Amino acid sequence: MTPPRLSLDDEILDLAVMWLPIGDPPADKIKRDFGVEPAEYRVRLARAIDRYLQTSNTEAVARLDRFFETSMLTALRPK
């Protein structure tokens, strides 16, 4: 059985979280995965982070994994 496809926001957030310890994902990976330049990826990432933070204020945030994700995504959010 094939796992359900993530939303584009989820895919962008997953990539950002995966690369967080070492920096931005490589430009060729961004182009291959999303078909956009790194600057557009960062715009989409900022929007995805905003949407995530707006919708994650539920009881799910209390779970440790959601707390960790929220902390990391908040740190990634452009100032």
PDB file of N, CA and C in Angstrom:
ATOM      1  N   MET A   1       0.847  -1.180   0.000  1.00  0.00           N
ATOM      2  CA  MET A   1       0.000   0.000   0.000  1.00  0.00           C
ATOM      3  C   MET A   1       0.893   1.244   0.000  1.00  0.00           C
ATOM      4  N   THR A   2       0.597   2.178  -0.871  1.00  0.00           N
ATOM      5  CA  THR A   2       1.363   3.409  -0.985  1.00  0.00           C
ATOM      6  C   THR A   2       0.925   4.383   0.104  1.00  0.00           C
ATOM      7  N   PRO A   3       1.882   5.004   0.811  1.00  0.00           N
ATOM      8  CA  PRO A   3       1.486   5.984   1.833  1.00  0.00           C
ATOM      9  C   PRO A   3       0.839   7.194   1.177  1.00  0.00           C
ATOM     10  N   PRO A   4      -0.060   7.863   1.896  1.00  0.00           N
ATOM     11  CA  PRO A   4      -0.712   9.039   1.312  1.00  0.00           C
ATOM     12  C   PRO A   4       0.311  10.135   1.012  1.00  0.00           C
ATOM     13  N   ARG A   5       0.065  10.846  -0.071  1.00  0.00           N
ATOM     14  CA  ARG A   5       0.953  11.936  -0.473  1.00  0.00           C
ATOM     15  C   ARG A   5       0.781  13.100   0.487  1.00  0.00           C
ATOM     16  N   LEU A   6       1.887  13.702   0.856  1.00  0.00           N
ATOM     17  CA  LEU A   6       1.849  14.869   1.725  1.00  0.00           C
ATOM     18  C   LEU A   6       1.401  16.082   0.921  1.00  0.00           C
ATOM     19  N   SER A   7       0.887  17.074   1.596  1.00  0.00           N
ATOM     20  CA  SER A   7       0.580  18.332   0.927  1.00  0.00           C
ATOM     21  C   SER A   7       1.901  19.000   0.555  1.00  0.00           C
ATOM     22  N   LEU A   8       1.842  19.949  -0.372  1.00  0.00           N
ATOM     23  CA  LEU A   8       3.056  20.668  -0.752  1.00  0.00           C
ATOM     24  C   LEU A   8       3.671  21.356   0.461  1.00  0.00           C
ATOM     25  N   ASP A   9       2.839  21.962   1.308  1.00  0.00           N
ATOM     26  CA  ASP A   9       3.358  22.577   2.534  1.00  0.00           C
ATOM     27  C   ASP A   9       4.126  21.559   3.368  1.00  0.00           C
ATOM     28  N   ASP A  10       3.546  20.378   3.545  1.00  0.00           N
ATOM     29  CA  ASP A  10       4.199  19.346   4.350  1.00  0.00           C
ATOM     30  C   ASP A  10       5.535  18.939   3.740  1.00  0.00           C
ATOM     31  N   GLU A  11       5.570  18.812   2.423  1.00  0.00           N
ATOM     32  CA  GLU A  11       6.815  18.433   1.760  1.00  0.00           C
ATOM     33  C   GLU A  11       7.884  19.509   1.931  1.00  0.00           C
ATOM     34  N   ILE A  12       7.491  20.768   1.805  1.00  0.00           N
ATOM     35  CA  ILE A  12       8.427  21.878   1.988  1.00  0.00           C
ATOM     36  C   ILE A  12       8.935  21.917   3.427  1.00  0.00           C
ATOM     37  N   LEU A  13       8.033  21.760   4.382  1.00  0.00           N
ATOM     38  CA  LEU A  13       8.421  21.774   5.788  1.00  0.00           C
ATOM     39  C   LEU A  13       9.318  20.584   6.118  1.00  0.00           C
ATOM     40  N   ASP A  14       8.982  19.415   5.605  1.00  0.00           N
ATOM     41  CA  ASP A  14       9.811  18.232   5.865  1.00  0.00           C
ATOM     42  C   ASP A  14      11.224  18.426   5.342  1.00  0.00           C
ATOM     43  N   LEU A  15      11.343  18.964   4.136  1.00  0.00           N
ATOM     44  CA  LEU A  15      12.669  19.198   3.570  1.00  0.00           C
ATOM     45  C   LEU A  15      13.446  20.202   4.422  1.00  0.00           C
ATOM     46  N   ALA A  16      12.791  21.275   4.830  1.00  0.00           N
ATOM     47  CA  ALA A  16      13.459  22.296   5.647  1.00  0.00           C
ATOM     48  C   ALA A  16      13.927  21.721   6.978  1.00  0.00           C
ATOM     49  N   VAL A  17      13.085  20.917   7.614  1.00  0.00           N
ATOM     50  CA  VAL A  17      13.446  20.325   8.905  1.00  0.00           C
ATOM     51  C   VAL A  17      14.593  19.338   8.721  1.00  0.00           C
ATOM     52  N   MET A  18      14.553  18.560   7.648  1.00  0.00           N
ATOM     53  CA  MET A  18      15.616  17.585   7.402  1.00  0.00           C
ATOM     54  C   MET A  18      16.966  18.280   7.212  1.00  0.00           C
ATOM     55  N   TRP A  19      16.972  19.422   6.533  1.00  0.00           N
ATOM     56  CA  TRP A  19      18.224  20.120   6.240  1.00  0.00           C
ATOM     57  C   TRP A  19      18.613  21.129   7.313  1.00  0.00           C
ATOM     58  N   LEU A  20      17.757  21.402   8.274  1.00  0.00           N
ATOM     59  CA  LEU A  20      18.012  22.428   9.287  1.00  0.00           C
ATOM     60  C   LEU A  20      19.384  22.310   9.949  1.00  0.00           C
ATOM     61  N   PRO A  21      19.833  21.116  10.329  1.00  0.00           N
ATOM     62  CA  PRO A  21      21.133  21.045  11.014  1.00  0.00           C
ATOM     63  C   PRO A  21      22.328  21.489  10.170  1.00  0.00           C
ATOM     64  N   ILE A  22      22.196  21.442   8.842  1.00  0.00           N
ATOM     65  CA  ILE A  22      23.353  21.760   8.002  1.00  0.00           C
ATOM     66  C   ILE A  22      23.134  22.914   7.044  1.00  0.00           C
ATOM     67  N   GLY A  23      21.959  23.508   7.055  1.00  0.00           N
ATOM     68  CA  GLY A  23      21.706  24.660   6.202  1.00  0.00           C
ATOM     69  C   GLY A  23      20.602  24.416   5.190  1.00  0.00           C
ATOM     70  N   ASP A  24      20.564  25.258   4.181  1.00  0.00           N
ATOM     71  CA  ASP A  24      19.541  25.142   3.141  1.00  0.00           C
ATOM     72  C   ASP A  24      19.777  23.904   2.287  1.00  0.00           C
ATOM     73  N   PRO A  25      18.690  23.330   1.763  1.00  0.00           N
ATOM     74  CA  PRO A  25      18.869  22.221   0.827  1.00  0.00           C
ATOM     75  C   PRO A  25      19.593  22.711  -0.425  1.00  0.00           C
ATOM     76  N   PRO A  26      20.268  21.823  -1.127  1.00  0.00           N
ATOM     77  CA  PRO A  26      20.951  22.228  -2.358  1.00  0.00           C
ATOM     78  C   PRO A  26      19.954  22.724  -3.415  1.00  0.00           C
ATOM     79  N   ALA A  27      20.396  23.678  -4.211  1.00  0.00           N
ATOM     80  CA  ALA A  27      19.535  24.270  -5.239  1.00  0.00           C
ATOM     81  C   ALA A  27      18.998  23.215  -6.192  1.00  0.00           C
ATOM     82  N   ASP A  28      19.832  22.235  -6.560  1.00  0.00           N
ATOM     83  CA  ASP A  28      19.356  21.214  -7.502  1.00  0.00           C
ATOM     84  C   ASP A  28      18.265  20.339  -6.889  1.00  0.00           C
ATOM     85  N   LYS A  29      18.320  20.090  -5.594  1.00  0.00           N
ATOM     86  CA  LYS A  29      17.260  19.320  -4.918  1.00  0.00           C
ATOM     87  C   LYS A  29      15.972  20.132  -4.882  1.00  0.00           C
ATOM     88  N   ILE A  30      16.069  21.419  -4.590  1.00  0.00           N
ATOM     89  CA  ILE A  30      14.891  22.281  -4.569  1.00  0.00           C
ATOM     90  C   ILE A  30      14.244  22.307  -5.953  1.00  0.00           C
ATOM     91  N   LYS A  31      15.055  22.483  -6.980  1.00  0.00           N
ATOM     92  CA  LYS A  31      14.536  22.511  -8.351  1.00  0.00           C
ATOM     93  C   LYS A  31      13.897  21.185  -8.725  1.00  0.00           C
ATOM     94  N   ARG A  32      14.560  20.090  -8.376  1.00  0.00           N
ATOM     95  CA  ARG A  32      14.054  18.758  -8.712  1.00  0.00           C
ATOM     96  C   ARG A  32      12.746  18.459  -7.964  1.00  0.00           C
ATOM     97  N   ASP A  33      12.704  18.774  -6.674  1.00  0.00           N
ATOM     98  CA  ASP A  33      11.531  18.431  -5.858  1.00  0.00           C
ATOM     99  C   ASP A  33      10.349  19.368  -6.069  1.00  0.00           C
ATOM    100  N   PHE A  34      10.639  20.654  -6.296  1.00  0.00           N
ATOM    101  CA  PHE A  34       9.554  21.639  -6.325  1.00  0.00           C
ATOM    102  C   PHE A  34       9.468  22.440  -7.622  1.00  0.00           C
ATOM    103  N   GLY A  35      10.475  22.310  -8.470  1.00  0.00           N
ATOM    104  CA  GLY A  35      10.448  23.011  -9.751  1.00  0.00           C
ATOM    105  C   GLY A  35      10.593  24.514  -9.643  1.00  0.00           C
ATOM    106  N   VAL A  36      11.251  24.975  -8.571  1.00  0.00           N
ATOM    107  CA  VAL A  36      11.431  26.413  -8.372  1.00  0.00           C
ATOM    108  C   VAL A  36      12.880  26.704  -7.973  1.00  0.00           C
ATOM    109  N   GLU A  37      13.251  27.964  -8.094  1.00  0.00           N
ATOM    110  CA  GLU A  37      14.572  28.426  -7.652  1.00  0.00           C
ATOM    111  C   GLU A  37      14.589  28.529  -6.121  1.00  0.00           C
ATOM    112  N   PRO A  38      15.778  28.522  -5.512  1.00  0.00           N
ATOM    113  CA  PRO A  38      15.865  28.624  -4.056  1.00  0.00           C
ATOM    114  C   PRO A  38      15.155  29.844  -3.461  1.00  0.00           C
ATOM    115  N   ALA A  39      15.192  30.985  -4.131  1.00  0.00           N
ATOM    116  CA  ALA A  39      14.517  32.183  -3.593  1.00  0.00           C
ATOM    117  C   ALA A  39      13.009  31.948  -3.488  1.00  0.00           C
ATOM    118  N   GLU A  40      12.424  31.322  -4.500  1.00  0.00           N
ATOM    119  CA  GLU A  40      10.987  31.022  -4.466  1.00  0.00           C
ATOM    120  C   GLU A  40      10.687  29.953  -3.419  1.00  0.00           C
ATOM    121  N   TYR A  41      11.582  28.993  -3.268  1.00  0.00           N
ATOM    122  CA  TYR A  41      11.427  27.978  -2.215  1.00  0.00           C
ATOM    123  C   TYR A  41      11.351  28.645  -0.841  1.00  0.00           C
ATOM    124  N   ARG A  42      12.234  29.619  -0.601  1.00  0.00           N
ATOM    125  CA  ARG A  42      12.231  30.303   0.703  1.00  0.00           C
ATOM    126  C   ARG A  42      10.929  31.080   0.923  1.00  0.00           C
ATOM    127  N   VAL A  43      10.378  31.667  -0.133  1.00  0.00           N
ATOM    128  CA  VAL A  43       9.075  32.354  -0.023  1.00  0.00           C
ATOM    129  C   VAL A  43       7.999  31.338   0.340  1.00  0.00           C
ATOM    130  N   ARG A  44       8.011  30.213  -0.365  1.00  0.00           N
ATOM    131  CA  ARG A  44       7.015  29.164  -0.083  1.00  0.00           C
ATOM    132  C   ARG A  44       7.208  28.581   1.307  1.00  0.00           C
ATOM    133  N   LEU A  45       8.452  28.440   1.733  1.00  0.00           N
ATOM    134  CA  LEU A  45       8.733  27.938   3.072  1.00  0.00           C
ATOM    135  C   LEU A  45       8.164  28.894   4.121  1.00  0.00           C
ATOM    136  N   ALA A  46       8.378  30.182   3.945  1.00  0.00           N
ATOM    137  CA  ALA A  46       7.854  31.165   4.903  1.00  0.00           C
ATOM    138  C   ALA A  46       6.336  31.078   4.988  1.00  0.00           C
ATOM    139  N   ARG A  47       5.683  30.945   3.847  1.00  0.00           N
ATOM    140  CA  ARG A  47       4.211  30.821   3.844  1.00  0.00           C
ATOM    141  C   ARG A  47       3.768  29.529   4.519  1.00  0.00           C
ATOM    142  N   ALA A  48       4.467  28.434   4.226  1.00  0.00           N
ATOM    143  CA  ALA A  48       4.125  27.152   4.833  1.00  0.00           C
ATOM    144  C   ALA A  48       4.310  27.200   6.349  1.00  0.00           C
ATOM    145  N   ILE A  49       5.370  27.839   6.803  1.00  0.00           N
ATOM    146  CA  ILE A  49       5.603  27.988   8.246  1.00  0.00           C
ATOM    147  C   ILE A  49       4.487  28.813   8.866  1.00  0.00           C
ATOM    148  N   ASP A  50       4.118  29.917   8.239  1.00  0.00           N
ATOM    149  CA  ASP A  50       3.023  30.741   8.762  1.00  0.00           C
ATOM    150  C   ASP A  50       1.735  29.938   8.879  1.00  0.00           C
ATOM    151  N   ARG A  51       1.395  29.185   7.817  1.00  0.00           N
ATOM    152  CA  ARG A  51       0.159  28.377   7.857  1.00  0.00           C
ATOM    153  C   ARG A  51       0.258  27.313   8.940  1.00  0.00           C
ATOM    154  N   TYR A  52       1.415  26.670   9.055  1.00  0.00           N
ATOM    155  CA  TYR A  52       1.599  25.646  10.076  1.00  0.00           C
ATOM    156  C   TYR A  52       1.405  26.235  11.472  1.00  0.00           C
ATOM    157  N   LEU A  53       2.030  27.365  11.717  1.00  0.00           N
ATOM    158  CA  LEU A  53       1.941  27.973  13.048  1.00  0.00           C
ATOM    159  C   LEU A  53       0.533  28.466  13.350  1.00  0.00           C
ATOM    160  N   GLN A  54      -0.209  28.881  12.348  1.00  0.00           N
ATOM    161  CA  GLN A  54      -1.590  29.343  12.553  1.00  0.00           C
ATOM    162  C   GLN A  54      -2.532  28.185  12.840  1.00  0.00           C
ATOM    163  N   THR A  55      -2.260  27.030  12.249  1.00  0.00           N
ATOM    164  CA  THR A  55      -3.185  25.909  12.399  1.00  0.00           C
ATOM    165  C   THR A  55      -2.757  24.899  13.445  1.00  0.00           C
ATOM    166  N   SER A  56      -1.566  25.030  13.999  1.00  0.00           N
ATOM    167  CA  SER A  56      -1.090  24.013  14.933  1.00  0.00           C
ATOM    168  C   SER A  56      -1.405  24.347  16.389  1.00  0.00           C
ATOM    169  N   ASN A  57      -2.190  25.349  16.630  1.00  0.00           N
ATOM    170  CA  ASN A  57      -2.535  25.720  18.002  1.00  0.00           C
ATOM    171  C   ASN A  57      -3.709  24.897  18.502  1.00  0.00           C
ATOM    172  N   THR A  58      -3.546  23.590  18.451  1.00  0.00           N
ATOM    173  CA  THR A  58      -4.565  22.658  18.921  1.00  0.00           C
ATOM    174  C   THR A  58      -3.940  21.769  19.978  1.00  0.00           C
ATOM    175  N   GLU A  59      -4.720  20.820  20.444  1.00  0.00           N
ATOM    176  CA  GLU A  59      -4.185  19.907  21.458  1.00  0.00           C
ATOM    177  C   GLU A  59      -3.014  19.078  20.932  1.00  0.00           C
ATOM    178  N   ALA A  60      -2.880  18.944  19.609  1.00  0.00           N
ATOM    179  CA  ALA A  60      -1.763  18.184  19.037  1.00  0.00           C
ATOM    180  C   ALA A  60      -0.422  18.834  19.349  1.00  0.00           C
ATOM    181  N   VAL A  61      -0.418  20.132  19.579  1.00  0.00           N
ATOM    182  CA  VAL A  61       0.831  20.844  19.868  1.00  0.00           C
ATOM    183  C   VAL A  61       1.462  20.315  21.139  1.00  0.00           C
ATOM    184  N   ALA A  62       0.655  19.819  22.041  1.00  0.00           N
ATOM    185  CA  ALA A  62       1.165  19.317  23.310  1.00  0.00           C
ATOM    186  C   ALA A  62       2.050  18.091  23.126  1.00  0.00           C
ATOM    187  N   ARG A  63       1.861  17.354  22.054  1.00  0.00           N
ATOM    188  CA  ARG A  63       2.708  16.187  21.804  1.00  0.00           C
ATOM    189  C   ARG A  63       4.144  16.641  21.587  1.00  0.00           C
ATOM    190  N   LEU A  64       5.066  15.867  22.064  1.00  0.00           N
ATOM    191  CA  LEU A  64       6.476  16.228  21.999  1.00  0.00           C
ATOM    192  C   LEU A  64       6.949  16.451  20.562  1.00  0.00           C
ATOM    193  N   ASP A  65       6.542  15.608  19.642  1.00  0.00           N
ATOM    194  CA  ASP A  65       6.998  15.770  18.267  1.00  0.00           C
ATOM    195  C   ASP A  65       6.501  17.072  17.666  1.00  0.00           C
ATOM    196  N   ARG A  66       5.286  17.466  17.973  1.00  0.00           N
ATOM    197  CA  ARG A  66       4.752  18.723  17.451  1.00  0.00           C
ATOM    198  C   ARG A  66       5.472  19.909  18.101  1.00  0.00           C
ATOM    199  N   PHE A  67       5.790  19.788  19.365  1.00  0.00           N
ATOM    200  CA  PHE A  67       6.542  20.854  20.031  1.00  0.00           C
ATOM    201  C   PHE A  67       7.899  21.035  19.361  1.00  0.00           C
ATOM    202  N   PHE A  68       8.562  19.919  19.099  1.00  0.00           N
ATOM    203  CA  PHE A  68       9.868  19.955  18.445  1.00  0.00           C
ATOM    204  C   PHE A  68       9.755  20.568  17.056  1.00  0.00           C
ATOM    205  N   GLU A  69       8.774  20.131  16.259  1.00  0.00           N
ATOM    206  CA  GLU A  69       8.579  20.687  14.923  1.00  0.00           C
ATOM    207  C   GLU A  69       8.300  22.187  14.992  1.00  0.00           C
ATOM    208  N   THR A  70       7.425  22.586  15.892  1.00  0.00           N
ATOM    209  CA  THR A  70       7.073  24.002  16.014  1.00  0.00           C
ATOM    210  C   THR A  70       8.295  24.827  16.389  1.00  0.00           C
ATOM    211  N   SER A  71       9.103  24.323  17.306  1.00  0.00           N
ATOM    212  CA  SER A  71      10.312  25.043  17.703  1.00  0.00           C
ATOM    213  C   SER A  71      11.268  25.207  16.533  1.00  0.00           C
ATOM    214  N   MET A  72      11.468  24.133  15.790  1.00  0.00           N
ATOM    215  CA  MET A  72      12.382  24.193  14.649  1.00  0.00           C
ATOM    216  C   MET A  72      11.846  25.111  13.562  1.00  0.00           C
ATOM    217  N   LEU A  73      10.547  25.021  13.274  1.00  0.00           N
ATOM    218  CA  LEU A  73       9.979  25.847  12.205  1.00  0.00           C
ATOM    219  C   LEU A  73       9.962  27.315  12.603  1.00  0.00           C
ATOM    220  N   THR A  74       9.764  27.605  13.848  1.00  0.00           N
ATOM    221  CA  THR A  74       9.813  28.981  14.314  1.00  0.00           C
ATOM    222  C   THR A  74      11.219  29.534  14.110  1.00  0.00           C
ATOM    223  N   ALA A  75      12.229  28.720  14.382  1.00  0.00           N
ATOM    224  CA  ALA A  75      13.617  29.163  14.179  1.00  0.00           C
ATOM    225  C   ALA A  75      13.926  29.377  12.713  1.00  0.00           C
ATOM    226  N   LEU A  76      13.294  28.621  11.831  1.00  0.00           N
ATOM    227  CA  LEU A  76      13.522  28.761  10.390  1.00  0.00           C
ATOM    228  C   LEU A  76      12.824  29.977   9.788  1.00  0.00           C
ATOM    229  N   ARG A  77      11.781  30.434  10.452  1.00  0.00           N
ATOM    230  CA  ARG A  77      10.939  31.502   9.888  1.00  0.00           C
ATOM    231  C   ARG A  77      11.762  32.767   9.682  1.00  0.00           C
ATOM    232  N   PRO A  78      11.726  33.310   8.450  1.00  0.00           N
ATOM    233  CA  PRO A  78      12.460  34.549   8.201  1.00  0.00           C
ATOM    234  C   PRO A  78      11.979  35.679   9.098  1.00  0.00           C
ATOM    235  N   LYS A  79      12.892  36.466   9.551  1.00  0.00           N
ATOM    236  CA  LYS A  79      12.556  37.578  10.448  1.00  0.00           C
ATOM    237  C   LYS A  79      12.083  38.775   9.669  1.00  0.00           C
TER     238      LYS A  79
END
